[in-house]
One Martini backbone bead per residue (centre of mass of N, CA, C, O) as a GRO file, in nm:
protein
  179
    1MET     BB    1   2.410   4.410  -4.230
    2LEU     BB    2   2.500   4.088  -4.299
    3THR     BB    3   2.744   3.894  -4.200
    4LYS     BB    4   2.918   3.609  -4.177
    5GLN     BB    5   2.934   3.611  -3.866
    6HIS     BB    6   2.631   3.647  -3.810
    7ILE     BB    7   2.532   3.393  -3.950
    8ILE     BB    8   2.696   3.192  -3.782
    9LYS     BB    9   2.584   3.277  -3.508
   10TYR     BB   10   2.281   3.228  -3.565
   11LEU     BB   11   2.311   2.932  -3.652
   12SER     BB   12   2.440   2.827  -3.391
   13LEU     BB   13   2.212   2.911  -3.197
   14THR     BB   14   1.994   2.744  -3.339
   15ILE     BB   15   2.126   2.469  -3.301
   16LEU     BB   16   2.143   2.482  -2.991
   17LEU     BB   17   1.839   2.511  -2.953
   18LEU     BB   18   1.766   2.239  -3.078
   19LEU     BB   19   1.944   2.062  -2.893
   20CYS     BB   20   1.804   2.140  -2.627
   21TRP     BB   21   1.517   1.988  -2.732
   22LEU     BB   22   1.652   1.723  -2.811
   23GLU     BB   23   1.598   1.403  -2.705
   24HIS     BB   24   1.822   1.234  -2.841
   25TYR     BB   25   2.057   1.393  -2.728
   26ASN     BB   26   1.993   1.356  -2.426
   27HIS     BB   27   1.993   1.042  -2.431
   28PHE     BB   28   2.276   1.001  -2.538
   29ILE     BB   29   2.427   1.132  -2.302
   30MET     BB   30   2.306   0.954  -2.078
   31ARG     BB   31   2.404   0.682  -2.194
   32PHE     BB   32   2.702   0.754  -2.188
   33ILE     BB   33   2.725   0.797  -1.884
   34ASP     BB   34   2.607   0.524  -1.794
   35SER     BB   35   2.819   0.351  -1.938
   36ALA     BB   36   3.063   0.465  -1.786
   37LEU     BB   37   2.961   0.384  -1.506
   38VAL     BB   38   2.951   0.080  -1.552
   39GLN     BB   39   3.246   0.039  -1.631
   40SER     BB   40   3.371   0.161  -1.373
   41THR     BB   41   3.231  -0.032  -1.175
   42LEU     BB   42   3.350  -0.294  -1.287
   43VAL     BB   43   3.645  -0.223  -1.245
   44TYR     BB   44   3.623  -0.173  -0.946
   45ALA     BB   45   3.517  -0.451  -0.862
   46SER     BB   46   3.751  -0.619  -0.983
   47SER     BB   47   3.983  -0.481  -0.826
   48ARG     BB   48   3.870  -0.547  -0.543
   49THR     BB   49   3.871  -0.854  -0.582
   50VAL     BB   50   4.170  -0.888  -0.632
   51ASN     BB   51   4.258  -0.754  -0.370
   52ALA     BB   52   4.115  -0.953  -0.178
   53ALA     BB   53   4.246  -1.216  -0.278
   54ILE     BB   54   4.539  -1.136  -0.224
   55SER     BB   55   4.507  -1.071   0.074
   56LEU     BB   56   4.424  -1.356   0.152
   57LEU     BB   57   4.680  -1.499   0.045
   58GLN     BB   58   4.884  -1.327   0.222
   59SER     BB   59   4.779  -1.450   0.503
   60ALA     BB   60   4.913  -1.701   0.427
   61GLU     BB   61   5.091  -1.971   0.579
   62VAL     BB   62   5.404  -2.152   0.561
   63GLY     BB   63   5.516  -2.420   0.766
   64ILE     BB   64   5.863  -2.527   0.850
   65GLY     BB   65   5.900  -2.574   1.146
   66ILE     BB   66   6.060  -2.269   1.225
   67ALA     BB   67   5.961  -2.179   0.945
   68SER     BB   68   5.796  -1.909   0.767
   69ILE     BB   69   5.589  -1.841   0.479
   70GLN     BB   70   5.474  -1.601   0.214
   71PRO     BB   71   5.411  -1.657  -0.115
   72ALA     BB   72   5.197  -1.418  -0.182
   73GLN     BB   73   5.400  -1.171  -0.174
   74LEU     BB   74   5.458  -1.173  -0.485
   75LEU     BB   75   5.165  -1.015  -0.534
   76ASP     BB   76   5.203  -0.714  -0.444
   77PRO     BB   77   5.210  -0.553  -0.715
   78VAL     BB   78   4.924  -0.637  -0.799
   79ASN     BB   79   4.785  -0.522  -0.549
   80ASP     BB   80   4.871  -0.229  -0.598
   81LEU     BB   81   4.736  -0.204  -0.873
   82ALA     BB   82   4.447  -0.257  -0.772
   83GLU     BB   83   4.439  -0.013  -0.582
   84TYR     BB   84   4.491   0.207  -0.793
   85MET     BB   85   4.251   0.136  -0.972
   86SER     BB   86   4.029   0.179  -0.757
   87ASP     BB   87   4.094   0.476  -0.703
   88ALA     BB   88   4.049   0.577  -0.993
   89MET     BB   89   3.753   0.473  -1.014
   90ARG     BB   90   3.638   0.640  -0.786
   91LEU     BB   91   3.688   0.911  -0.925
   92ALA     BB   92   3.532   0.850  -1.186
   93ILE     BB   93   3.258   0.800  -1.054
   94GLY     BB   94   3.230   1.077  -0.922
   95SER     BB   95   3.249   1.240  -1.185
   96LEU     BB   96   3.006   1.107  -1.330
   97PHE     BB   97   2.793   1.184  -1.123
   98LEU     BB   98   2.834   1.487  -1.150
   99GLN     BB   99   2.773   1.502  -1.453
  100ARG     BB  100   2.486   1.389  -1.432
  101ILE     BB  101   2.370   1.606  -1.251
  102LEU     BB  102   2.440   1.853  -1.428
  103TYR     BB  103   2.287   1.752  -1.679
  104THR     BB  104   2.009   1.725  -1.554
  105ILE     BB  105   1.982   2.022  -1.486
  106SER     BB  106   2.065   2.153  -1.777
  107SER     BB  107   1.828   1.961  -1.935
  108GLY     BB  108   1.592   2.084  -1.839
  109VAL     BB  109   1.309   2.267  -1.885
  110ILE     BB  110   1.393   2.523  -1.741
  111PHE     BB  111   1.668   2.567  -1.880
  112SER     BB  112   1.564   2.551  -2.172
  113SER     BB  113   1.377   2.794  -2.146
  114LEU     BB  114   1.594   2.997  -2.066
  115PHE     BB  115   1.760   2.960  -2.323
  116THR     BB  116   1.540   3.045  -2.523
  117VAL     BB  117   1.490   3.328  -2.411
  118SER     BB  118   1.786   3.421  -2.445
  119VAL     BB  119   1.806   3.392  -2.750
  120VAL     BB  120   1.579   3.585  -2.820
  121ALA     BB  121   1.698   3.826  -2.665
  122TYR     BB  122   1.957   3.834  -2.825
  123PHE     BB  123   1.836   3.894  -3.101
  124ILE     BB  124   1.701   4.158  -3.017
  125CYS     BB  125   1.957   4.303  -2.908
  126GLU     BB  126   2.107   4.283  -3.175
  127TRP     BB  127   1.905   4.440  -3.349
  128ARG     BB  128   1.908   4.700  -3.133
  129ASN     BB  129   2.182   4.740  -2.989
  130PHE     BB  130   2.165   4.607  -2.689
  131LEU     BB  131   2.382   4.531  -2.464
  132PRO     BB  132   2.655   4.399  -2.576
  133ASN     BB  133   2.818   4.278  -2.332
  134LEU     BB  134   2.593   4.134  -2.173
  135ARG     BB  135   2.482   3.941  -2.393
  136HIS     BB  136   2.746   3.783  -2.437
  137LYS     BB  137   2.790   3.682  -2.146
  138ILE     BB  138   2.522   3.537  -2.106
  139MET     BB  139   2.540   3.348  -2.349
  140ALA     BB  140   2.809   3.213  -2.277
  141SER     BB  141   2.718   3.102  -2.004
  142LEU     BB  142   2.478   2.927  -2.106
  143ILE     BB  143   2.640   2.753  -2.297
  144LEU     BB  144   2.829   2.634  -2.089
  145ILE     BB  145   2.617   2.511  -1.902
  146ARG     BB  146   2.465   2.335  -2.126
  147PHE     BB  147   2.745   2.227  -2.314
  148LEU     BB  148   2.994   2.132  -2.143
  149VAL     BB  149   2.932   1.850  -2.037
  150PRO     BB  150   2.883   1.709  -2.310
  151ALA     BB  151   3.159   1.782  -2.428
  152VAL     BB  152   3.330   1.636  -2.217
  153VAL     BB  153   3.207   1.357  -2.243
  154LEU     BB  154   3.261   1.315  -2.547
  155THR     BB  155   3.568   1.371  -2.555
  156THR     BB  156   3.657   1.161  -2.345
  157GLY     BB  157   3.531   0.920  -2.488
  158LEU     BB  158   3.683   0.947  -2.758
  159VAL     BB  159   3.969   0.943  -2.645
  160SER     BB  160   3.944   0.671  -2.510
  161GLN     BB  161   3.877   0.506  -2.766
  162VAL     BB  162   4.126   0.588  -2.939
  163PHE     BB  163   4.376   0.567  -2.708
  164LEU     BB  164   4.292   0.359  -2.445
  165ASP     BB  165   4.142   0.086  -2.487
  166GLU     BB  166   4.377  -0.095  -2.579
  167GLN     BB  167   4.556  -0.054  -2.327
  168ILE     BB  168   4.352  -0.148  -2.117
  169ASN     BB  169   4.317  -0.434  -2.228
  170GLN     BB  170   4.612  -0.520  -2.204
  171GLN     BB  171   4.643  -0.471  -1.898
  172SER     BB  172   4.413  -0.658  -1.812
  173GLU     BB  173   4.538  -0.918  -1.928
  174ILE     BB  174   4.797  -0.913  -1.763
  175VAL     BB  175   4.664  -0.923  -1.485
  176SER     BB  176   4.503  -1.183  -1.533
  177GLU     BB  177   4.750  -1.365  -1.584
  178LYS     BB  178   4.892  -1.316  -1.310
  179VAL     BB  179   4.638  -1.408  -1.136
   0.00000   0.00000   0.00000
């Protein structure tokens, strides 16, 4: 007899199986990763440009008689901020490239076929009550491999949009005004 838990489990596995083969889902995740890569690269490039411009200004000296000063040294905190931002963006770009590679591998035809065969085998083993511990571990591992990267990408993107985008834009405007 099928319990409510069994029905939810079978329905969830069927939905994951459909998502595995759904091209719109795969393209959506890839576009999301590519969009984040472009945004991170633009922020990295702009922070490196600000850093280079301030470094160039800081190298200029103004000399009056025996004394010389470097007025652009006042921009040192902004220069440090640009360096920190570029370092953070370098890490973000590396993380996004790694996520893109992992998603490309896990969303390929070979892995999708393996996932499909595993789901069918899981249903058969569940019906026959064969290898209960092993089937759950294998299925959990394959679900994590196939759907963990998209889940991480989507949740970090949504958290960023909801909580961080406004603050990032405000900080960017402040830095732009100071520069």
